Each structure stands twice: as C-alpha cells, then as structure tokens.
C-alpha cells in the first residue's frame, strides 16, 4: 500500500517559507533584553514545576562549588561546568518537548508521543550519567585526600 506524502519545498522557496513561518508566532520578542526575559521565564518555570530540574541544579551547583573549594585546575572546573550545563540545558529541552507533546496529543495515548518523551528523558539520563562520571573522576581523588589528611 503506497502512502501519499507531501513533496519537500523547492530550495528557492525555503527563505520565503521560513520568513512567513514567523507570522504564525503569537508574539516575537522585540529585542535581546525581552528574549532574555522569556528565556529566564522558561528556566523559572522548569525550576518551579520539574523536580528533576531542581535536583540537577542542586547537584551541579554542589559539584562546581566543590571543584572551586578543592582548588581544581581551571580546565577541570571548566569540564565540570560544561557537563553540568549540558545536563541543565537538556533538562530544559526535555521540558519543552514534554510541553509540545502534551500540546499536540493532550491526554491521549500515542506511540510517537511515548517515543518523543522517552527519548528526551533518555538524553537527560545519558548526560547526567556522564556528568556524574566526570565529577567522580575529577572530584573524588582530591576529596578523599582532603578527608584522609583531616583524620
Ligand atoms: N501522550 C502520551 N502517549 C504515550 N505515552 C505517554 C504520553 N504521555 C506520557 N507518556 C509516557 O509516560 C512517561 C512519563 O510522562 P511524563 O510526561 O511524566 O514525561 P517524563 O519525561 O517522564 O517527565 P519528567 O522528565 O518530568 O520525569 C513518558 O516517558 C512516556 O513513556
């Protein structure tokens, strides 16, 4: 059974299409400052509603604080900062995908909705596990040395 699919837009039509698509937006940020305000609103929404985001913010702040306290090298602190930032950014994208899926299918079950949500959650999990591994490799040796020296 052949399925009818719409053809892709021709390459020279794409710029027009992209410009016109913005017309579907309910509102477009007027300037950079307003864009930051909306970005902060997204971060604030995730923090207030997503328990996992709050946990990740706390753990990331602890890891960065500990790396400064233990006087790790600048590169090591940067690596912990990058991996922490990745986890938080993916957590925000996970929340965005969840909202889009809920907006699309509402409270109806759909296999594709499940795949979208499960994959987004999987991306967060992978980044969190990598961040945990990196933090353990960089933080545990100086932390253990500090504890032993204090005994
Ligand atoms: N509309 C849906 N259709 C099919 N499966 C769904 C749907 N909504 C949710 N699910 C399933 O339920 C799971 C939990 O949904 P939820 O909206 O809490 O996402 P989540 O990524 O687990 O949330 P969080 O990241 O906040 O823990 C999803 O991972 C998915 O497997």
JSON list of C-alpha atoms and ligand atoms in Angstrom, two decimals:
[
{"chain": "A", "resi": 1, "resn": "UNK", "atom": "CA", "xyz": [0.00, 0.00, 0.00]},
{"chain": "A", "resi": 2, "resn": "UNK", "atom": "CA", "xyz": [1.55, 3.31, -1.10]},
{"chain": "A", "resi": 3, "resn": "UNK", "atom": "CA", "xyz": [1.29, 6.26, 1.28]},
{"chain": "A", "resi": 4, "resn": "UNK", "atom": "CA", "xyz": [0.79, 9.78, -0.09]},
{"chain": "A", "resi": 5, "resn": "UNK", "atom": "CA", "xyz": [3.41, 12.20, 1.23]},
{"chain": "A", "resi": 6, "resn": "UNK", "atom": "CA", "xyz": [3.70, 15.92, 0.50]},
{"chain": "A", "resi": 7, "resn": "UNK", "atom": "CA", "xyz": [6.78, 16.90, -1.56]},
{"chain": "A", "resi": 8, "resn": "UNK", "atom": "CA", "xyz": [9.52, 18.96, 0.10]},
{"chain": "A", "resi": 9, "resn": "UNK", "atom": "CA", "xyz": [9.53, 22.74, -0.64]},
{"chain": "A", "resi": 10, "resn": "UNK", "atom": "CA", "xyz": [11.84, 23.70, -3.50]},
{"chain": "A", "resi": 11, "resn": "UNK", "atom": "CA", "xyz": [15.16, 25.16, -2.24]},
{"chain": "A", "resi": 12, "resn": "UNK", "atom": "CA", "xyz": [14.48, 28.67, -3.63]},
{"chain": "A", "resi": 13, "resn": "UNK", "atom": "CA", "xyz": [11.10, 28.76, -1.79]},
{"chain": "A", "resi": 14, "resn": "UNK", "atom": "CA", "xyz": [12.66, 27.96, 1.57]},
{"chain": "A", "resi": 15, "resn": "UNK", "atom": "CA", "xyz": [13.76, 31.51, 2.62]},
{"chain": "A", "resi": 16, "resn": "UNK", "atom": "CA", "xyz": [10.25, 32.88, 1.93]},
{"chain": "A", "resi": 17, "resn": "UNK", "atom": "CA", "xyz": [8.70, 29.99, 3.82]},
{"chain": "A", "resi": 18, "resn": "UNK", "atom": "CA", "xyz": [10.98, 30.50, 6.81]},
{"chain": "A", "resi": 19, "resn": "UNK", "atom": "CA", "xyz": [10.21, 34.23, 6.93]},
{"chain": "A", "resi": 20, "resn": "UNK", "atom": "CA", "xyz": [6.49, 33.59, 6.66]},
{"chain": "A", "resi": 21, "resn": "UNK", "atom": "CA", "xyz": [6.51, 30.89, 9.36]},
{"chain": "A", "resi": 22, "resn": "UNK", "atom": "CA", "xyz": [7.32, 33.56, 11.96]},
{"chain": "A", "resi": 23, "resn": "UNK", "atom": "CA", "xyz": [3.95, 35.09, 11.18]},
{"chain": "A", "resi": 24, "resn": "UNK", "atom": "CA", "xyz": [2.39, 32.08, 12.90]},
{"chain": "A", "resi": 25, "resn": "UNK", "atom": "CA", "xyz": [4.07, 33.03, 16.15]},
{"chain": "A", "resi": 26, "resn": "UNK", "atom": "CA", "xyz": [1.65, 34.59, 18.65]},
{"chain": "A", "resi": 27, "resn": "UNK", "atom": "CA", "xyz": [4.39, 37.01, 19.66]},
{"chain": "A", "resi": 28, "resn": "UNK", "atom": "CA", "xyz": [8.00, 37.63, 18.63]},
{"chain": "A", "resi": 29, "resn": "UNK", "atom": "CA", "xyz": [10.49, 39.06, 21.16]},
{"chain": "A", "resi": 30, "resn": "UNK", "atom": "CA", "xyz": [11.05, 42.72, 20.31]},
{"chain": "A", "resi": 31, "resn": "UNK", "atom": "CA", "xyz": [14.70, 42.88, 21.36]},
{"chain": "A", "resi": 32, "resn": "UNK", "atom": "CA", "xyz": [17.54, 41.00, 23.04]},
{"chain": "A", "resi": 33, "resn": "UNK", "atom": "CA", "xyz": [16.55, 42.09, 26.55]},
{"chain": "A", "resi": 34, "resn": "UNK", "atom": "CA", "xyz": [13.00, 40.78, 26.06]},
{"chain": "A", "resi": 35, "resn": "UNK", "atom": "CA", "xyz": [14.45, 37.49, 24.69]},
{"chain": "A", "resi": 36, "resn": "UNK", "atom": "CA", "xyz": [16.48, 37.09, 27.91]},
{"chain": "A", "resi": 37, "resn": "UNK", "atom": "CA", "xyz": [13.32, 37.77, 29.94]},
{"chain": "A", "resi": 38, "resn": "UNK", "atom": "CA", "xyz": [11.48, 34.93, 28.19]},
{"chain": "A", "resi": 39, "resn": "UNK", "atom": "CA", "xyz": [14.49, 32.61, 28.50]},
{"chain": "A", "resi": 40, "resn": "UNK", "atom": "CA", "xyz": [14.54, 33.30, 32.25]},
{"chain": "A", "resi": 41, "resn": "UNK", "atom": "CA", "xyz": [10.79, 32.65, 32.39]},
{"chain": "A", "resi": 42, "resn": "UNK", "atom": "CA", "xyz": [11.45, 29.18, 30.88]},
{"chain": "A", "resi": 43, "resn": "UNK", "atom": "CA", "xyz": [14.20, 28.43, 33.40]},
{"chain": "A", "resi": 44, "resn": "UNK", "atom": "CA", "xyz": [12.00, 29.67, 36.24]},
{"chain": "A", "resi": 45, "resn": "UNK", "atom": "CA", "xyz": [9.03, 27.56, 35.02]},
{"chain": "A", "resi": 46, "resn": "UNK", "atom": "CA", "xyz": [11.20, 24.42, 34.87]},
{"chain": "A", "resi": 47, "resn": "UNK", "atom": "CA", "xyz": [12.62, 25.08, 38.34]},
{"chain": "A", "resi": 48, "resn": "UNK", "atom": "CA", "xyz": [9.17, 25.53, 39.85]},
{"chain": "A", "resi": 49, "resn": "UNK", "atom": "CA", "xyz": [7.49, 22.58, 38.13]},
{"chain": "A", "resi": 50, "resn": "UNK", "atom": "CA", "xyz": [10.19, 19.96, 37.42]},
{"chain": "A", "resi": 51, "resn": "UNK", "atom": "CA", "xyz": [11.56, 18.10, 40.43]},
{"chain": "A", "resi": 52, "resn": "UNK", "atom": "CA", "xyz": [14.37, 16.58, 38.33]},
{"chain": "A", "resi": 53, "resn": "UNK", "atom": "CA", "xyz": [15.49, 20.06, 37.21]},
{"chain": "A", "resi": 54, "resn": "UNK", "atom": "CA", "xyz": [15.68, 21.23, 40.85]},
{"chain": "A", "resi": 55, "resn": "UNK", "atom": "CA", "xyz": [17.72, 18.13, 41.77]},
{"chain": "A", "resi": 56, "resn": "UNK", "atom": "CA", "xyz": [20.08, 18.69, 38.81]},
{"chain": "A", "resi": 57, "resn": "UNK", "atom": "CA", "xyz": [20.54, 22.40, 39.64]},
{"chain": "A", "resi": 58, "resn": "UNK", "atom": "CA", "xyz": [21.43, 21.48, 43.25]},
{"chain": "A", "resi": 59, "resn": "UNK", "atom": "CA", "xyz": [23.84, 18.70, 42.27]},
{"chain": "A", "resi": 60, "resn": "UNK", "atom": "CA", "xyz": [25.51, 20.84, 39.58]},
{"chain": "A", "resi": 61, "resn": "UNK", "atom": "CA", "xyz": [25.90, 23.79, 41.99]},
{"chain": "A", "resi": 62, "resn": "UNK", "atom": "CA", "xyz": [27.41, 21.41, 44.56]},
{"chain": "A", "resi": 63, "resn": "UNK", "atom": "CA", "xyz": [29.84, 19.93, 42.00]},
{"chain": "A", "resi": 64, "resn": "UNK", "atom": "CA", "xyz": [31.00, 23.36, 40.78]},
{"chain": "A", "resi": 65, "resn": "UNK", "atom": "CA", "xyz": [31.23, 24.70, 44.35]},
{"chain": "A", "resi": 66, "resn": "UNK", "atom": "CA", "xyz": [33.24, 21.65, 45.43]},
{"chain": "A", "resi": 67, "resn": "UNK", "atom": "CA", "xyz": [35.59, 21.94, 42.45]},
{"chain": "A", "resi": 68, "resn": "UNK", "atom": "CA", "xyz": [36.35, 25.57, 43.39]},
{"chain": "A", "resi": 69, "resn": "UNK", "atom": "CA", "xyz": [36.71, 24.67, 47.10]},
{"chain": "A", "resi": 70, "resn": "UNK", "atom": "CA", "xyz": [39.10, 21.81, 46.28]},
{"chain": "A", "resi": 71, "resn": "UNK", "atom": "CA", "xyz": [41.10, 24.18, 44.04]},
{"chain": "A", "resi": 72, "resn": "UNK", "atom": "CA", "xyz": [40.94, 22.02, 40.92]},
{"chain": "A", "resi": 73, "resn": "UNK", "atom": "CA", "xyz": [42.74, 23.27, 37.83]},
{"chain": "A", "resi": 74, "resn": "UNK", "atom": "CA", "xyz": [40.86, 25.79, 35.67]},
{"chain": "A", "resi": 75, "resn": "UNK", "atom": "CA", "xyz": [40.44, 23.20, 32.88]},
{"chain": "A", "resi": 76, "resn": "UNK", "atom": "CA", "xyz": [38.96, 20.67, 35.32]},
{"chain": "A", "resi": 77, "resn": "UNK", "atom": "CA", "xyz": [36.48, 23.25, 36.69]},
{"chain": "A", "resi": 78, "resn": "UNK", "atom": "CA", "xyz": [35.58, 24.16, 33.11]},
{"chain": "A", "resi": 79, "resn": "UNK", "atom": "CA", "xyz": [34.93, 20.49, 32.23]},
{"chain": "A", "resi": 80, "resn": "UNK", "atom": "CA", "xyz": [32.65, 20.10, 35.28]},
{"chain": "A", "resi": 81, "resn": "UNK", "atom": "CA", "xyz": [30.92, 23.37, 34.28]},
{"chain": "A", "resi": 82, "resn": "UNK", "atom": "CA", "xyz": [30.38, 22.20, 30.69]},
{"chain": "A", "resi": 83, "resn": "UNK", "atom": "CA", "xyz": [28.98, 18.80, 31.66]},
{"chain": "A", "resi": 84, "resn": "UNK", "atom": "CA", "xyz": [26.74, 20.44, 34.30]},
{"chain": "A", "resi": 85, "resn": "UNK", "atom": "CA", "xyz": [25.49, 23.00, 31.78]},
{"chain": "A", "resi": 86, "resn": "UNK", "atom": "CA", "xyz": [24.73, 20.23, 29.31]},
{"chain": "A", "resi": 87, "resn": "UNK", "atom": "CA", "xyz": [22.57, 18.37, 31.84]},
{"chain": "A", "resi": 88, "resn": "UNK", "atom": "CA", "xyz": [20.60, 21.52, 32.71]},
{"chain": "A", "resi": 89, "resn": "UNK", "atom": "CA", "xyz": [20.18, 22.53, 29.04]},
{"chain": "A", "resi": 90, "resn": "UNK", "atom": "CA", "xyz": [18.94, 19.03, 28.12]},
{"chain": "A", "resi": 91, "resn": "UNK", "atom": "CA", "xyz": [16.58, 19.07, 31.10]},
{"chain": "A", "resi": 92, "resn": "UNK", "atom": "CA", "xyz": [15.07, 22.32, 29.76]},
{"chain": "A", "resi": 93, "resn": "UNK", "atom": "CA", "xyz": [14.74, 20.79, 26.27]},
{"chain": "A", "resi": 94, "resn": "UNK", "atom": "CA", "xyz": [13.09, 17.74, 27.86]},
{"chain": "A", "resi": 95, "resn": "UNK", "atom": "CA", "xyz": [10.53, 20.05, 29.49]},
{"chain": "A", "resi": 96, "resn": "UNK", "atom": "CA", "xyz": [9.99, 21.84, 26.16]},
{"chain": "A", "resi": 97, "resn": "UNK", "atom": "CA", "xyz": [9.43, 18.51, 24.33]},
{"chain": "A", "resi": 98, "resn": "UNK", "atom": "CA", "xyz": [7.06, 17.31, 27.07]},
{"chain": "A", "resi": 99, "resn": "UNK", "atom": "CA", "xyz": [5.01, 20.50, 26.71]},
{"chain": "A", "resi": 100, "resn": "UNK", "atom": "CA", "xyz": [4.93, 20.23, 22.92]},
{"chain": "A", "resi": 101, "resn": "UNK", "atom": "CA", "xyz": [3.84, 16.59, 23.08]},
{"chain": "A", "resi": 102, "resn": "UNK", "atom": "CA", "xyz": [1.11, 17.41, 25.64]},
{"chain": "A", "resi": 103, "resn": "UNK", "atom": "CA", "xyz": [0.01, 20.35, 23.48]},
{"chain": "A", "resi": 104, "resn": "UNK", "atom": "CA", "xyz": [-0.22, 18.06, 20.45]},
{"chain": "A", "resi": 105, "resn": "UNK", "atom": "CA", "xyz": [-1.87, 14.92, 21.83]},
{"chain": "A", "resi": 106, "resn": "UNK", "atom": "CA", "xyz": [-3.33, 16.27, 25.10]},
{"chain": "A", "resi": 107, "resn": "UNK", "atom": "CA", "xyz": [-4.27, 13.32, 27.36]},
{"chain": "A", "resi": 108, "resn": "UNK", "atom": "CA", "xyz": [-4.45, 10.83, 24.50]},
{"chain": "A", "resi": 109, "resn": "UNK", "atom": "CA", "xyz": [-2.04, 7.90, 24.28]},
{"chain": "A", "resi": 110, "resn": "UNK", "atom": "CA", "xyz": [0.11, 7.89, 21.13]},
{"chain": "A", "resi": 111, "resn": "UNK", "atom": "CA", "xyz": [3.13, 5.68, 20.36]},
{"chain": "A", "resi": 112, "resn": "UNK", "atom": "CA", "xyz": [5.00, 8.64, 18.81]},
{"chain": "A", "resi": 113, "resn": "UNK", "atom": "CA", "xyz": [4.30, 10.78, 21.90]},
{"chain": "A", "resi": 114, "resn": "UNK", "atom": "CA", "xyz": [5.79, 7.99, 24.02]},
{"chain": "A", "resi": 115, "resn": "UNK", "atom": "CA", "xyz": [8.88, 7.78, 21.78]},
{"chain": "A", "resi": 116, "resn": "UNK", "atom": "CA", "xyz": [9.39, 11.58, 21.90]},
{"chain": "A", "resi": 117, "resn": "UNK", "atom": "CA", "xyz": [9.08, 11.75, 25.70]},
{"chain": "A", "resi": 118, "resn": "UNK", "atom": "CA", "xyz": [11.12, 8.60, 26.37]},
{"chain": "A", "resi": 119, "resn": "UNK", "atom": "CA", "xyz": [13.95, 9.71, 24.05]},
{"chain": "A", "resi": 120, "resn": "UNK", "atom": "CA", "xyz": [14.05, 13.21, 25.58]},
{"chain": "A", "resi": 121, "resn": "UNK", "atom": "CA", "xyz": [14.20, 11.65, 29.06]},
{"chain": "A", "resi": 122, "resn": "UNK", "atom": "CA", "xyz": [16.92, 9.27, 27.81]},
{"chain": "A", "resi": 123, "resn": "UNK", "atom": "CA", "xyz": [19.02, 12.20, 26.58]},
{"chain": "A", "resi": 124, "resn": "UNK", "atom": "CA", "xyz": [18.86, 13.77, 30.06]},
{"chain": "A", "resi": 125, "resn": "UNK", "atom": "CA", "xyz": [19.76, 10.45, 31.70]},
{"chain": "A", "resi": 126, "resn": "UNK", "atom": "CA", "xyz": [22.83, 9.93, 29.48]},
{"chain": "A", "resi": 127, "resn": "UNK", "atom": "CA", "xyz": [24.10, 13.47, 30.09]},
{"chain": "A", "resi": 128, "resn": "UNK", "atom": "CA", "xyz": [23.53, 13.11, 33.85]},
{"chain": "A", "resi": 129, "resn": "UNK", "atom": "CA", "xyz": [25.42, 9.79, 33.99]},
{"chain": "A", "resi": 130, "resn": "UNK", "atom": "CA", "xyz": [28.35, 11.27, 32.01]},
{"chain": "A", "resi": 131, "resn": "UNK", "atom": "CA", "xyz": [28.37, 14.36, 34.27]},
{"chain": "A", "resi": 132, "resn": "UNK", "atom": "CA", "xyz": [28.38, 12.09, 37.33]},
{"chain": "A", "resi": 133, "resn": "UNK", "atom": "CA", "xyz": [31.28, 10.06, 35.94]},
{"chain": "A", "resi": 134, "resn": "UNK", "atom": "CA", "xyz": [33.29, 13.19, 35.08]},
{"chain": "A", "resi": 135, "resn": "UNK", "atom": "CA", "xyz": [32.62, 14.70, 38.53]},
{"chain": "A", "resi": 136, "resn": "UNK", "atom": "CA", "xyz": [33.61, 11.45, 40.24]},
{"chain": "A", "resi": 137, "resn": "UNK", "atom": "CA", "xyz": [36.88, 11.21, 38.26]},
{"chain": "A", "resi": 138, "resn": "UNK", "atom": "CA", "xyz": [37.83, 14.84, 38.96]},
{"chain": "A", "resi": 139, "resn": "UNK", "atom": "CA", "xyz": [36.44, 15.40, 42.46]},
{"chain": "A", "resi": 140, "resn": "UNK", "atom": "CA", "xyz": [36.86, 12.10, 44.30]},
{"chain": "A", "resi": 141, "resn": "UNK", "atom": "CA", "xyz": [40.70, 11.92, 44.42]},
{"chain": "A", "resi": 142, "resn": "UNK", "atom": "CA", "xyz": [41.23, 15.41, 45.97]},
{"chain": "A", "resi": 143, "resn": "UNK", "atom": "CA", "xyz": [38.16, 14.93, 48.20]},
{"chain": "A", "resi": 144, "resn": "UNK", "atom": "CA", "xyz": [39.43, 11.60, 49.54]},
{"chain": "A", "resi": 145, "resn": "UNK", "atom": "CA", "xyz": [42.90, 13.12, 50.04]},
{"chain": "A", "resi": 146, "resn": "UNK", "atom": "CA", "xyz": [41.37, 16.03, 51.99]},
{"chain": "A", "resi": 147, "resn": "UNK", "atom": "CA", "xyz": [39.31, 13.69, 54.20]},
{"chain": "A", "resi": 148, "resn": "UNK", "atom": "CA", "xyz": [42.33, 11.43, 54.89]},
{"chain": "A", "resi": 149, "resn": "UNK", "atom": "CA", "xyz": [44.53, 14.43, 55.76]},
{"chain": "A", "resi": 150, "resn": "UNK", "atom": "CA", "xyz": [41.87, 15.67, 58.18]},
{"chain": "A", "resi": 151, "resn": "UNK", "atom": "CA", "xyz": [41.68, 12.34, 60.07]},
{"chain": "B", "resi": 1, "resn": "LIG", "atom": "N1", "xyz": [0.57, 11.07, 25.42]},
{"chain": "B", "resi": 1, "resn": "LIG", "atom": "C1", "xyz": [1.36, 10.04, 25.73]},
{"chain": "B", "resi": 1, "resn": "LIG", "atom": "N2", "xyz": [1.35, 8.94, 24.94]},
{"chain": "B", "resi": 1, "resn": "LIG", "atom": "C2", "xyz": [2.13, 7.88, 25.24]},
{"chain": "B", "resi": 1, "resn": "LIG", "atom": "N3", "xyz": [2.93, 7.79, 26.30]},
{"chain": "B", "resi": 1, "resn": "LIG", "atom": "C3", "xyz": [3.00, 8.85, 27.12]},
{"chain": "B", "resi": 1, "resn": "LIG", "atom": "C4", "xyz": [2.21, 10.03, 26.89]},
{"chain": "B", "resi": 1, "resn": "LIG", "atom": "N4", "xyz": [2.48, 10.91, 27.88]},
{"chain": "B", "resi": 1, "resn": "LIG", "atom": "C5", "xyz": [3.36, 10.32, 28.68]},
{"chain": "B", "resi": 1, "resn": "LIG", "atom": "N5", "xyz": [3.68, 9.10, 28.24]},
{"chain": "B", "resi": 1, "resn": "LIG", "atom": "C6", "xyz": [4.62, 8.13, 28.86]},
{"chain": "B", "resi": 1, "resn": "LIG", "atom": "O1", "xyz": [4.71, 8.44, 30.23]},
{"chain": "B", "resi": 1, "resn": "LIG", "atom": "C7", "xyz": [6.06, 8.78, 30.58]},
{"chain": "B", "resi": 1, "resn": "LIG", "atom": "C8", "xyz": [6.06, 9.86, 31.63]},
{"chain": "B", "resi": 1, "resn": "LIG", "atom": "O2", "xyz": [5.48, 11.02, 31.07]},
{"chain": "B", "resi": 1, "resn": "LIG", "atom": "P1", "xyz": [5.90, 12.46, 31.56]},
{"chain": "B", "resi": 1, "resn": "LIG", "atom": "O3", "xyz": [5.04, 13.45, 30.87]},
{"chain": "B", "resi": 1, "resn": "LIG", "atom": "O4", "xyz": [5.91, 12.50, 33.05]},
{"chain": "B", "resi": 1, "resn": "LIG", "atom": "O5", "xyz": [7.38, 12.56, 30.98]},
{"chain": "B", "resi": 1, "resn": "LIG", "atom": "P2", "xyz": [8.79, 12.40, 31.71]},
{"chain": "B", "resi": 1, "resn": "LIG", "atom": "O6", "xyz": [9.82, 12.68, 30.68]},
{"chain": "B", "resi": 1, "resn": "LIG", "atom": "O7", "xyz": [8.91, 11.10, 32.41]},
{"chain": "B", "resi": 1, "resn": "LIG", "atom": "O8", "xyz": [8.69, 13.52, 32.80]},
{"chain": "B", "resi": 1, "resn": "LIG", "atom": "P3", "xyz": [9.87, 14.02, 33.76]},
{"chain": "B", "resi": 1, "resn": "LIG", "atom": "O9", "xyz": [11.06, 14.29, 32.90]},
{"chain": "B", "resi": 1, "resn": "LIG", "atom": "O10", "xyz": [9.26, 15.24, 34.37]},
{"chain": "B", "resi": 1, "resn": "LIG", "atom": "O11", "xyz": [10.09, 12.90, 34.76]},
{"chain": "B", "resi": 1, "resn": "LIG", "atom": "C9", "xyz": [6.73, 9.17, 29.27]},
{"chain": "B", "resi": 1, "resn": "LIG", "atom": "O12", "xyz": [8.12, 8.96, 29.29]},
{"chain": "B", "resi": 1, "resn": "LIG", "atom": "C10", "xyz": [6.02, 8.24, 28.28]},
{"chain": "B", "resi": 1, "resn": "LIG", "atom": "O13", "xyz": [6.60, 6.94, 28.28]}
]
